PDB file of C-alpha atoms in Angstrom:
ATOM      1  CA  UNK A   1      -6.951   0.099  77.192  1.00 31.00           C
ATOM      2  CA  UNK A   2      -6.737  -1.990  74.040  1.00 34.00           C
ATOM      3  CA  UNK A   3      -3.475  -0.920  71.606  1.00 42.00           C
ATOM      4  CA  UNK A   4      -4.948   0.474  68.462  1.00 46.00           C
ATOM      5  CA  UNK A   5      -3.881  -1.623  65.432  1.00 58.00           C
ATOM      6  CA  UNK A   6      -1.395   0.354  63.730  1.00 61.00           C
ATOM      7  CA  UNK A   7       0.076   0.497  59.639  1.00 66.00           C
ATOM      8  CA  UNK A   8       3.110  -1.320  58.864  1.00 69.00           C
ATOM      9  CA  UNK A   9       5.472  -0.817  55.755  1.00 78.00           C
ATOM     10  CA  UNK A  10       4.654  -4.103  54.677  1.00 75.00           C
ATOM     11  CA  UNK A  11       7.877  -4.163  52.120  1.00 79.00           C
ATOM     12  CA  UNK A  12      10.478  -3.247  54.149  1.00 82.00           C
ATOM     13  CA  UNK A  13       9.296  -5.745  56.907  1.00 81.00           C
ATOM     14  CA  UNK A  14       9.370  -8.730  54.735  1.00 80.00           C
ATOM     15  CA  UNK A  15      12.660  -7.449  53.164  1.00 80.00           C
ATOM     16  CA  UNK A  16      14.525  -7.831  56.547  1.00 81.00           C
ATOM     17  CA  UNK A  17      16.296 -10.641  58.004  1.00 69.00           C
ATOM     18  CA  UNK A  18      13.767 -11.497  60.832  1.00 76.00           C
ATOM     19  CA  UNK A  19      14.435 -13.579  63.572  1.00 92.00           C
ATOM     20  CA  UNK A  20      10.774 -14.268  63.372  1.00 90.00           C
ATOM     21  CA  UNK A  21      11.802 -17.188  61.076  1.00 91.00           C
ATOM     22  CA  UNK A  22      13.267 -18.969  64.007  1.00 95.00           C
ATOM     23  CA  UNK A  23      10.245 -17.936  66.334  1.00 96.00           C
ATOM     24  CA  UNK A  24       7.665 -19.180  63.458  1.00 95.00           C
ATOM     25  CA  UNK A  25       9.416 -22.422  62.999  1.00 97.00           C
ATOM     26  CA  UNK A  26       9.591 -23.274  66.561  1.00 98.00           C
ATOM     27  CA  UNK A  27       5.792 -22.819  66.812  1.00 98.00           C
ATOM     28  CA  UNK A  28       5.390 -24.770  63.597  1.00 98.00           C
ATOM     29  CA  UNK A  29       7.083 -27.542  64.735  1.00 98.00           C
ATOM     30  CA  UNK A  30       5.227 -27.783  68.160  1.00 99.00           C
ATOM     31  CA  UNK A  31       1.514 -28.111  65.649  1.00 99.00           C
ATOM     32  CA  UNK A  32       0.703 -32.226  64.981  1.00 98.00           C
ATOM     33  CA  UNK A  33      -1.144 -31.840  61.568  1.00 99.00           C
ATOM     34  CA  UNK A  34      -2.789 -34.573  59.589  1.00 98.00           C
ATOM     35  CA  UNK A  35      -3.218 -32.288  56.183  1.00 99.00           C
ATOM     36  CA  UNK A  36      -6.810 -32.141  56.365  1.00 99.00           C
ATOM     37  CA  UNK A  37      -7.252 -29.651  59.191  1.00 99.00           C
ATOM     38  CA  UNK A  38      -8.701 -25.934  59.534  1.00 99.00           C
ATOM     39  CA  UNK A  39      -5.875 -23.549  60.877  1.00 99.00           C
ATOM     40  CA  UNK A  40      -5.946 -20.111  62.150  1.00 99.00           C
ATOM     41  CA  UNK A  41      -2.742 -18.052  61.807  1.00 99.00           C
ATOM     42  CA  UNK A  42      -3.270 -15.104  63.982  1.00 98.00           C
ATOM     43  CA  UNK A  43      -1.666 -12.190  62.753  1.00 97.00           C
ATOM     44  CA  UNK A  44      -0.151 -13.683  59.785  1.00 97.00           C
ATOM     45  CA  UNK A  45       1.790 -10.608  58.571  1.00 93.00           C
ATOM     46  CA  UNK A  46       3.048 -11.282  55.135  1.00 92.00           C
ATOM     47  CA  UNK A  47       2.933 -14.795  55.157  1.00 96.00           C
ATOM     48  CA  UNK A  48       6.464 -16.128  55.934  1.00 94.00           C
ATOM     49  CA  UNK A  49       4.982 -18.711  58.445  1.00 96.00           C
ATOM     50  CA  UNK A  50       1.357 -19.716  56.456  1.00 97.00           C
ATOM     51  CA  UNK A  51       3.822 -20.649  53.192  1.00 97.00           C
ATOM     52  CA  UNK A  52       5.093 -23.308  55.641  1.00 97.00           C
ATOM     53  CA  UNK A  53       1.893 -24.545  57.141  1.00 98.00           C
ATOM     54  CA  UNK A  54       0.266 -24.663  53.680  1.00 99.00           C
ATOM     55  CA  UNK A  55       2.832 -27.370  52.995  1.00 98.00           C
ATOM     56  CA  UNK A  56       1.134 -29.367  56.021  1.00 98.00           C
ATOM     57  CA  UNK A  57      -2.562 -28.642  54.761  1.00 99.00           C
ATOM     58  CA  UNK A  58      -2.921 -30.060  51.690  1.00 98.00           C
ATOM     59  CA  UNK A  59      -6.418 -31.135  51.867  1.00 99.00           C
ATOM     60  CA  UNK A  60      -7.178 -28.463  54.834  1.00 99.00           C
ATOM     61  CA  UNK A  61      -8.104 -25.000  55.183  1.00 98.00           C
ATOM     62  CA  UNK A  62      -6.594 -21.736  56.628  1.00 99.00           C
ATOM     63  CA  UNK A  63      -8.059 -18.580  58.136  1.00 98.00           C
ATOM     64  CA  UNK A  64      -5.346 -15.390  57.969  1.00 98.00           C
ATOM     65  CA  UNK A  65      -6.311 -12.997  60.153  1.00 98.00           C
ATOM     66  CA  UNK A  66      -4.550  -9.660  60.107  1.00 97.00           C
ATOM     67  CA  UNK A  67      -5.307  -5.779  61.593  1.00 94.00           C
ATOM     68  CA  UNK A  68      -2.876  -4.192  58.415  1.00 94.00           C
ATOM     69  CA  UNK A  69      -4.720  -3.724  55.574  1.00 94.00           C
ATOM     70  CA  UNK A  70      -0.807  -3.458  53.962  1.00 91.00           C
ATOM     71  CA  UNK A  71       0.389  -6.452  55.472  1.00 92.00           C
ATOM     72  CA  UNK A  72      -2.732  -8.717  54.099  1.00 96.00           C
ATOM     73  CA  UNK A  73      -1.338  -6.854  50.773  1.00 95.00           C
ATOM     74  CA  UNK A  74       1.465  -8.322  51.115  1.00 94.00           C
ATOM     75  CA  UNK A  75       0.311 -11.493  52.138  1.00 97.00           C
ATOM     76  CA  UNK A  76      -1.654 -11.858  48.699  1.00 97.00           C
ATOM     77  CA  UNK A  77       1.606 -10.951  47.163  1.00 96.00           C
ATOM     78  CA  UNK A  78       3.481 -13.957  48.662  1.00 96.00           C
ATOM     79  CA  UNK A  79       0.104 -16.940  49.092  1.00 98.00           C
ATOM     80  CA  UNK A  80      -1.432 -15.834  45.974  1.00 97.00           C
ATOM     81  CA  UNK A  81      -4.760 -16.827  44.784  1.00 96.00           C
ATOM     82  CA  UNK A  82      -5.159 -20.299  46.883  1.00 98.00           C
ATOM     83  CA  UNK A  83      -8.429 -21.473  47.096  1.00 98.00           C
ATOM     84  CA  UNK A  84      -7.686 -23.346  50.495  1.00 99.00           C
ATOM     85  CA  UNK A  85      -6.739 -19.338  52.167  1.00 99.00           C
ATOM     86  CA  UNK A  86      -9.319 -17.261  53.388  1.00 98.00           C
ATOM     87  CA  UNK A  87      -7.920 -13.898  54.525  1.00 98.00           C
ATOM     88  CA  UNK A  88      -9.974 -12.002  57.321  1.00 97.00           C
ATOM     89  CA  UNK A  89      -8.897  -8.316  58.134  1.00 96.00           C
ATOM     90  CA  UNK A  90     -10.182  -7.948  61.811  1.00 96.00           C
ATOM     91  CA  UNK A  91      -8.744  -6.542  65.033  1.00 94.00           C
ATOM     92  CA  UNK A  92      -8.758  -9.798  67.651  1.00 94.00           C
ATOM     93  CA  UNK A  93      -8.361  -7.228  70.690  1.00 92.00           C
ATOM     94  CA  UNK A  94     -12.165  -6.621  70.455  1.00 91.00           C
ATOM     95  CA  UNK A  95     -15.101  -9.206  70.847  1.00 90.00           C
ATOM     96  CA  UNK A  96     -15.536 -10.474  67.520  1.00 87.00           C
ATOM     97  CA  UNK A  97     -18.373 -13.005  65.991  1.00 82.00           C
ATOM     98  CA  UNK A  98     -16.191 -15.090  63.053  1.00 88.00           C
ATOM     99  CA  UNK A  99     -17.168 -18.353  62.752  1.00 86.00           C
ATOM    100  CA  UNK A 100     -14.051 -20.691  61.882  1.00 95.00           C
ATOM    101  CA  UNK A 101     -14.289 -24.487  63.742  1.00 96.00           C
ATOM    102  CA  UNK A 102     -10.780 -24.311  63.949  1.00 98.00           C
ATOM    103  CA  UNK A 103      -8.401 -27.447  64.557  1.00 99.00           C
ATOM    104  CA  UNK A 104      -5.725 -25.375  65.304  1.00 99.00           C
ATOM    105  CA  UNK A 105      -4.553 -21.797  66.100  1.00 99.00           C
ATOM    106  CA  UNK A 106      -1.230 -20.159  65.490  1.00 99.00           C
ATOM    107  CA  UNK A 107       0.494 -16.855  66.064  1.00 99.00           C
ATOM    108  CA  UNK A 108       4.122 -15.804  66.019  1.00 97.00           C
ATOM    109  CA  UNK A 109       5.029 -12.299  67.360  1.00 95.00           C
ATOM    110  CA  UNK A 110       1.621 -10.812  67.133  1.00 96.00           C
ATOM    111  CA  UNK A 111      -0.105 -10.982  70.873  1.00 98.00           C
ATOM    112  CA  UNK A 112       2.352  -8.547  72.716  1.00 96.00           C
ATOM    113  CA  UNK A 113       0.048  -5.744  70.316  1.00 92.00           C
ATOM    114  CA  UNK A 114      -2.619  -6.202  72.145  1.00 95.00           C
ATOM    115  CA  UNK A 115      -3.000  -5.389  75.870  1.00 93.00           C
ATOM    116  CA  UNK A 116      -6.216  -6.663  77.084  1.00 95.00           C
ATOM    117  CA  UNK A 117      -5.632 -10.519  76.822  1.00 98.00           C
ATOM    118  CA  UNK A 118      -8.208 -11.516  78.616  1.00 97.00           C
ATOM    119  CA  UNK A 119     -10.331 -10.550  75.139  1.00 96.00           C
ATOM    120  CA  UNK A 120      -8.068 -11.984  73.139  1.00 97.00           C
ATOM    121  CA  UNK A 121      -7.884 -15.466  74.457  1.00 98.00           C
ATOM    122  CA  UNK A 122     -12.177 -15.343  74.239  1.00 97.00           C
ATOM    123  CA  UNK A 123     -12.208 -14.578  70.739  1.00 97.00           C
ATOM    124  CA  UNK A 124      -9.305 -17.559  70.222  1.00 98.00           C
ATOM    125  CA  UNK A 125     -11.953 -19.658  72.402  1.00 97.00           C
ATOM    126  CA  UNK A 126     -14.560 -18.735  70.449  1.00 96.00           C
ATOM    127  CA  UNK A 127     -13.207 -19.542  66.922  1.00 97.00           C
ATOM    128  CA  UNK A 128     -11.575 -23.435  68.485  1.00 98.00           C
ATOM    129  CA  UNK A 129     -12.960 -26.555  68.343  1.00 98.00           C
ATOM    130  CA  UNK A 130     -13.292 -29.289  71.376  1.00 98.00           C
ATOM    131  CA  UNK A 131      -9.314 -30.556  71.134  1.00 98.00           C
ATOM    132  CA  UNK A 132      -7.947 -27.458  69.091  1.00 99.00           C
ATOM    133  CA  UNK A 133      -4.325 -26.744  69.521  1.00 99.00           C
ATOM    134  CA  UNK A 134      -2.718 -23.484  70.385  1.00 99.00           C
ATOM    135  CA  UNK A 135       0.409 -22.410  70.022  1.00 99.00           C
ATOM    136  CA  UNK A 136       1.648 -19.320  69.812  1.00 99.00           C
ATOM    137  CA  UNK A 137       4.928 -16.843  70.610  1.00 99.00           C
ATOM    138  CA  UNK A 138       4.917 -13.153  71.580  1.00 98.00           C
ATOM    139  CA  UNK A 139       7.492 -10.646  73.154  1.00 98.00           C
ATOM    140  CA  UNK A 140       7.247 -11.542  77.188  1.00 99.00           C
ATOM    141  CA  UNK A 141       8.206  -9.938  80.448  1.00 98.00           C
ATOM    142  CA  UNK A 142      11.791  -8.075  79.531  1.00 98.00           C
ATOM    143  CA  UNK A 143      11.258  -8.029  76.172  1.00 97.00           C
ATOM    144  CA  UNK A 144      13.467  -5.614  74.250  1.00 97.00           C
ATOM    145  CA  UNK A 145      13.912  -4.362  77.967  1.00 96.00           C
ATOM    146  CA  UNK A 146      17.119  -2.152  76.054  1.00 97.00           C
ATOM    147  CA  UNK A 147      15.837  -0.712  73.957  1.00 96.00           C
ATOM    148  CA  UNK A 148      12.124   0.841  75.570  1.00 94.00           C
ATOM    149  CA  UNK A 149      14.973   2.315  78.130  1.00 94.00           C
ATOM    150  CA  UNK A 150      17.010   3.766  75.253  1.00 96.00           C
ATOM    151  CA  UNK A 151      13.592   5.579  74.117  1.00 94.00           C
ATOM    152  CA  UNK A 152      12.472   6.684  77.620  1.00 92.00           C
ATOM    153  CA  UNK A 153      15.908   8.369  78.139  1.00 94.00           C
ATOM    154  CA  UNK A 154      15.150  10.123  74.748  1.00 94.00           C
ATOM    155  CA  UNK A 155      11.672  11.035  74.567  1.00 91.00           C
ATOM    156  CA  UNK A 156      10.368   9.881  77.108  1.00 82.00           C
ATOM    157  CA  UNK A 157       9.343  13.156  78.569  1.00 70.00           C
ATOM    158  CA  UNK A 158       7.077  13.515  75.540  1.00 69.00           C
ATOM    159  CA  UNK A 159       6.228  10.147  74.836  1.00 68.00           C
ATOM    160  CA  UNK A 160       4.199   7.787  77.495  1.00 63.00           C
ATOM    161  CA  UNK A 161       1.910   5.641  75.349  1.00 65.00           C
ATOM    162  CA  UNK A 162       3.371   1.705  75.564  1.00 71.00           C
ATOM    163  CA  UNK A 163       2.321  -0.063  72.607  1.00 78.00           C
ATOM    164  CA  UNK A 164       2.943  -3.382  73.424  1.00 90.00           C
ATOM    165  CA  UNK A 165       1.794  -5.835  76.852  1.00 95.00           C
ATOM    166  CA  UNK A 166       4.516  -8.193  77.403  1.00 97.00           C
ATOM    167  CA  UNK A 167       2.850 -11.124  79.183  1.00 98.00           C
ATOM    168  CA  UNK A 168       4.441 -13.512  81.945  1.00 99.00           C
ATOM    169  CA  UNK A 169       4.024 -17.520  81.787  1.00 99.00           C
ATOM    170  CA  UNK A 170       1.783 -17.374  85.102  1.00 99.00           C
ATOM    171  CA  UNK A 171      -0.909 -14.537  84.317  1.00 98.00           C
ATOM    172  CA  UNK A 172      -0.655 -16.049  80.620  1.00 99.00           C
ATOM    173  CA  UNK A 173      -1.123 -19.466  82.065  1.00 99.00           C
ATOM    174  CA  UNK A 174      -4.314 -18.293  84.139  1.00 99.00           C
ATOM    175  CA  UNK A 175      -6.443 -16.553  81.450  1.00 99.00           C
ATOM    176  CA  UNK A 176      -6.556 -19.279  79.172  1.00 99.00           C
ATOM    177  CA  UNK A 177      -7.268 -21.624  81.507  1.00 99.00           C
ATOM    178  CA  UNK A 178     -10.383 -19.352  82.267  1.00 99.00           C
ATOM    179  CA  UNK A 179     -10.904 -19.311  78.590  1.00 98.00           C
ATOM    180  CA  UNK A 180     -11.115 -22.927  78.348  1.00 99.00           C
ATOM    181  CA  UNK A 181      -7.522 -23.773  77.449  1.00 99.00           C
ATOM    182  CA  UNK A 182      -5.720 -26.498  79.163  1.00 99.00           C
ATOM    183  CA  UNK A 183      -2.171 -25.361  78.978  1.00 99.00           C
ATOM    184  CA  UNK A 184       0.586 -27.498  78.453  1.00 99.00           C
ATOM    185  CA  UNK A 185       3.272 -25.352  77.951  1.00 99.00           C
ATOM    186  CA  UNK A 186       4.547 -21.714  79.254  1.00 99.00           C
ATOM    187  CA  UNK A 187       7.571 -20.599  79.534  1.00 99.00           C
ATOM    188  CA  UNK A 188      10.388 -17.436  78.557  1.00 99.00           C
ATOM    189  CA  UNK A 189      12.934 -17.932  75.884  1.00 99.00           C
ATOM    190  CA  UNK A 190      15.946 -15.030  75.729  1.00 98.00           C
ATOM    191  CA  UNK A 191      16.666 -14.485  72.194  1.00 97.00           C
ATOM    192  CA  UNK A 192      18.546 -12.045  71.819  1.00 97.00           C
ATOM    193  CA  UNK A 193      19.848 -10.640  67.765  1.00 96.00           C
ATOM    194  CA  UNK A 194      23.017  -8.782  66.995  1.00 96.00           C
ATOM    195  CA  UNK A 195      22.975  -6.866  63.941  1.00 95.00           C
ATOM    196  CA  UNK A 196      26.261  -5.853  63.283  1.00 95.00           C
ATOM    197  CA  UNK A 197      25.372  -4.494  59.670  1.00 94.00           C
ATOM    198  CA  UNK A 198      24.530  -0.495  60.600  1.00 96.00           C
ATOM    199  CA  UNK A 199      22.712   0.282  57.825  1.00 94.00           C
ATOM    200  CA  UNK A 200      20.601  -2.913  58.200  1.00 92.00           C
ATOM    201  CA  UNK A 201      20.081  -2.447  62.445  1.00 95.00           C
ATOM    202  CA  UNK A 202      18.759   1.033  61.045  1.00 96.00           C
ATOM    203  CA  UNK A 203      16.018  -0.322  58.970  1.00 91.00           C
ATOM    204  CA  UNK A 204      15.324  -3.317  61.588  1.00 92.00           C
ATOM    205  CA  UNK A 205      14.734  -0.038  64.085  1.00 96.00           C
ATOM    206  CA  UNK A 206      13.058   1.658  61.413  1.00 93.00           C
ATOM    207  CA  UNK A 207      10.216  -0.893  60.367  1.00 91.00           C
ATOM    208  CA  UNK A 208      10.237  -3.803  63.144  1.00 90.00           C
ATOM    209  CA  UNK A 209      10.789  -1.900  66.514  1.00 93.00           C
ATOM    210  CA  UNK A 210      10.119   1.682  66.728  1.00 93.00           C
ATOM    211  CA  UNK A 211       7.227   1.736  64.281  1.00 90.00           C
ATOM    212  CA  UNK A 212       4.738   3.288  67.324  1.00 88.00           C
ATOM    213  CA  UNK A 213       7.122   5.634  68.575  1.00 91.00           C
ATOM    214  CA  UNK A 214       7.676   7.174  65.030  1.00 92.00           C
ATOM    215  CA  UNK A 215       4.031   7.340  64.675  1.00 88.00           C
ATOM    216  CA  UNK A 216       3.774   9.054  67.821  1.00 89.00           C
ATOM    217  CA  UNK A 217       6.796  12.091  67.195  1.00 90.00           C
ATOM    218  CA  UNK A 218       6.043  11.839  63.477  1.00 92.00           C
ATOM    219  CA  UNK A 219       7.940  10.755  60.847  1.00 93.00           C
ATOM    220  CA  UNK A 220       9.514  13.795  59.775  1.00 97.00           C
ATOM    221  CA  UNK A 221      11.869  12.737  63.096  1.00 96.00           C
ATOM    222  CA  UNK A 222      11.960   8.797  62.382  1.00 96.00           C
ATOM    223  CA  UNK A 223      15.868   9.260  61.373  1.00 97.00           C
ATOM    224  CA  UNK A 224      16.538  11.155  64.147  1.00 98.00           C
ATOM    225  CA  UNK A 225      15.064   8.795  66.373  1.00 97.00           C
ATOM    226  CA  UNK A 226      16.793   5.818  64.923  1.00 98.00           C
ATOM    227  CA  UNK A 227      20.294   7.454  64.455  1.00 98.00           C
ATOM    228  CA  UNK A 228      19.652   8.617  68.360  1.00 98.00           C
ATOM    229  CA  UNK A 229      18.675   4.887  69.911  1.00 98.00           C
ATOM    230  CA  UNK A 230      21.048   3.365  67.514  1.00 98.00           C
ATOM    231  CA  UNK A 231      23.601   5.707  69.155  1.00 98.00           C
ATOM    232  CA  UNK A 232      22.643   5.401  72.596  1.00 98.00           C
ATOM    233  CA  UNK A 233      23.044   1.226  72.432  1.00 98.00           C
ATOM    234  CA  UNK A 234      26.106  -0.189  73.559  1.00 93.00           C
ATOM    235  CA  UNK A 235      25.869  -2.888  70.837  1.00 97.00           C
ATOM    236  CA  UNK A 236      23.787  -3.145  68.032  1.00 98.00           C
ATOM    237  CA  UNK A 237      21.478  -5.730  69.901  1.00 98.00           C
ATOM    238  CA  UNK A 238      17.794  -6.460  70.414  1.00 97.00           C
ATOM    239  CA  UNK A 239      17.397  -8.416  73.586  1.00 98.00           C
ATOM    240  CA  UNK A 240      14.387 -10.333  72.390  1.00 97.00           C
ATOM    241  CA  UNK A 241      12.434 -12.171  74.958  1.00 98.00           C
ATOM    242  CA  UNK A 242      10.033 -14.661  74.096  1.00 99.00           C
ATOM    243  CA  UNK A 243       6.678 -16.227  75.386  1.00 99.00           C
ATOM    244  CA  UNK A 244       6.603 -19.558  74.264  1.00 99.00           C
ATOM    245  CA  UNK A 245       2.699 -20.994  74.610  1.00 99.00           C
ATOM    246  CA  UNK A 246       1.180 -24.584  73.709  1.00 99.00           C
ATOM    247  CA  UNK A 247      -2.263 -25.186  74.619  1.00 99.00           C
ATOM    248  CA  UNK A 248      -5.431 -27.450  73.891  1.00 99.00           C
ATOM    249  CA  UNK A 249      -9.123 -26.001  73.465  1.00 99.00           C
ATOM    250  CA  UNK A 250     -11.210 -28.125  76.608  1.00 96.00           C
TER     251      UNK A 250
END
């Protein structure tokens, strides 16, 4: 079963001290660009990472592809009218017929949404070039491994849909090479955040990790939920785990 995109509050997300940043600059800085390229940022969110690649591209283009309709808002917001941005609303978990040619395809903490990655890494095929790059991060095997047990000790009687498909280096490894990816990179980075601010770890709950599961009880309960994991942790931590990928199109 594919995860169904789901709504973000686009505002609050970009108002939050993400470690994302470090994620998105760590996959930036693994991309060799000339300036003249076509890049693909793959669930771009509200821009934080294609403001730094647009630096890179200044004779090149860029495709932003996004499920939220409210985080391509907020996108606009933040890139603004730049004729070298084309934003695409489309879900990338089902076979899809774009076009691009692209030179190179990024993505920071957007493939753990989508559970069938098999899909996934044929529509990235699809929409590469002969030579493109890839490199992307996502949650991994363990990721926030504390906190999904804090929720199945509290609702877990009630709630048993799992939004996110944290991947492994191997299985990762193996499906884009069927995809025609040569993979040169594949491996799990811990990185874990402490958030010692409790009004802050409350939104970071709020809008970043328990978006699903407050879709799912409602959010007449989203406090309750938050103040209840919040509770329940032993320290304000989110023990991030990352999947680090670089790759090149055959």
């Amino acid at each position: 079963m594919t995860v169904v995109p789901r709504e973000w509050d686009a505002v609050e997300y970009d108002s939050l001290p993400l470690p994302h940043l470090e994620w998105g600059d760590r996959v930036l800085a693994a991309l060799s660009l000339e300036g003249n390229e076509t890049v693909v940022d793959v669930g771009c969110g509200t821009g934080r990472d294609t403001e730094k690649v647009l630096k890179r591209l200044p004779s090149g283009k860029l495709f932003a592809f996004d499920a939220s309709e409210e985080m391509l808002k907020q996108f606009k917001l933040r890139i603004g009218d730049d004729p070298r941005v084309q934003t695409v609303k489309v879900d990338i978990s089902k076979p899809m017929a774009i076009e691009v040619g692209a030179n190179a395809i990024m993505s920071v903490a957007a493939f753990h949404w989508i559970s069938d990655h098999e899909v996934l890494f044929e529509n990235l095929s699809r929409i590469a070039q002969s030579g493109c790059q890839l490199v992307f991060d996502c949650g991994g095997v363990g990721n926030i491994d504390n906190i999904r047990k804090v929720v199945d000790g509290i609702i877990g009687d009630e709630y048993h849909e799992r939004p996110w498909y944290f991947a492994d280096p191997d299985s990762t490894a193996s499906l884009l090479s069927a995809s025609g990816f040569d993979v040169l990179e594949a491996s799990i980075i811990p990185s874990p955040i402490q958030i010692d601010d409790p009004k802050i770890f409350a939104r970071f709950l709020r809008y970043v990790v328990l978006g699903s599961q407050i879709d799912w009880i409602g959010p007449e309960r989203a406090d309750w939920l938050v103040n209840e994991v919040a509770r329940n942790l032993e320290v304000p931590v989110v023990d991030y785990v990352r999947l680090f990928v670089r790759a090149s199109k055959f």
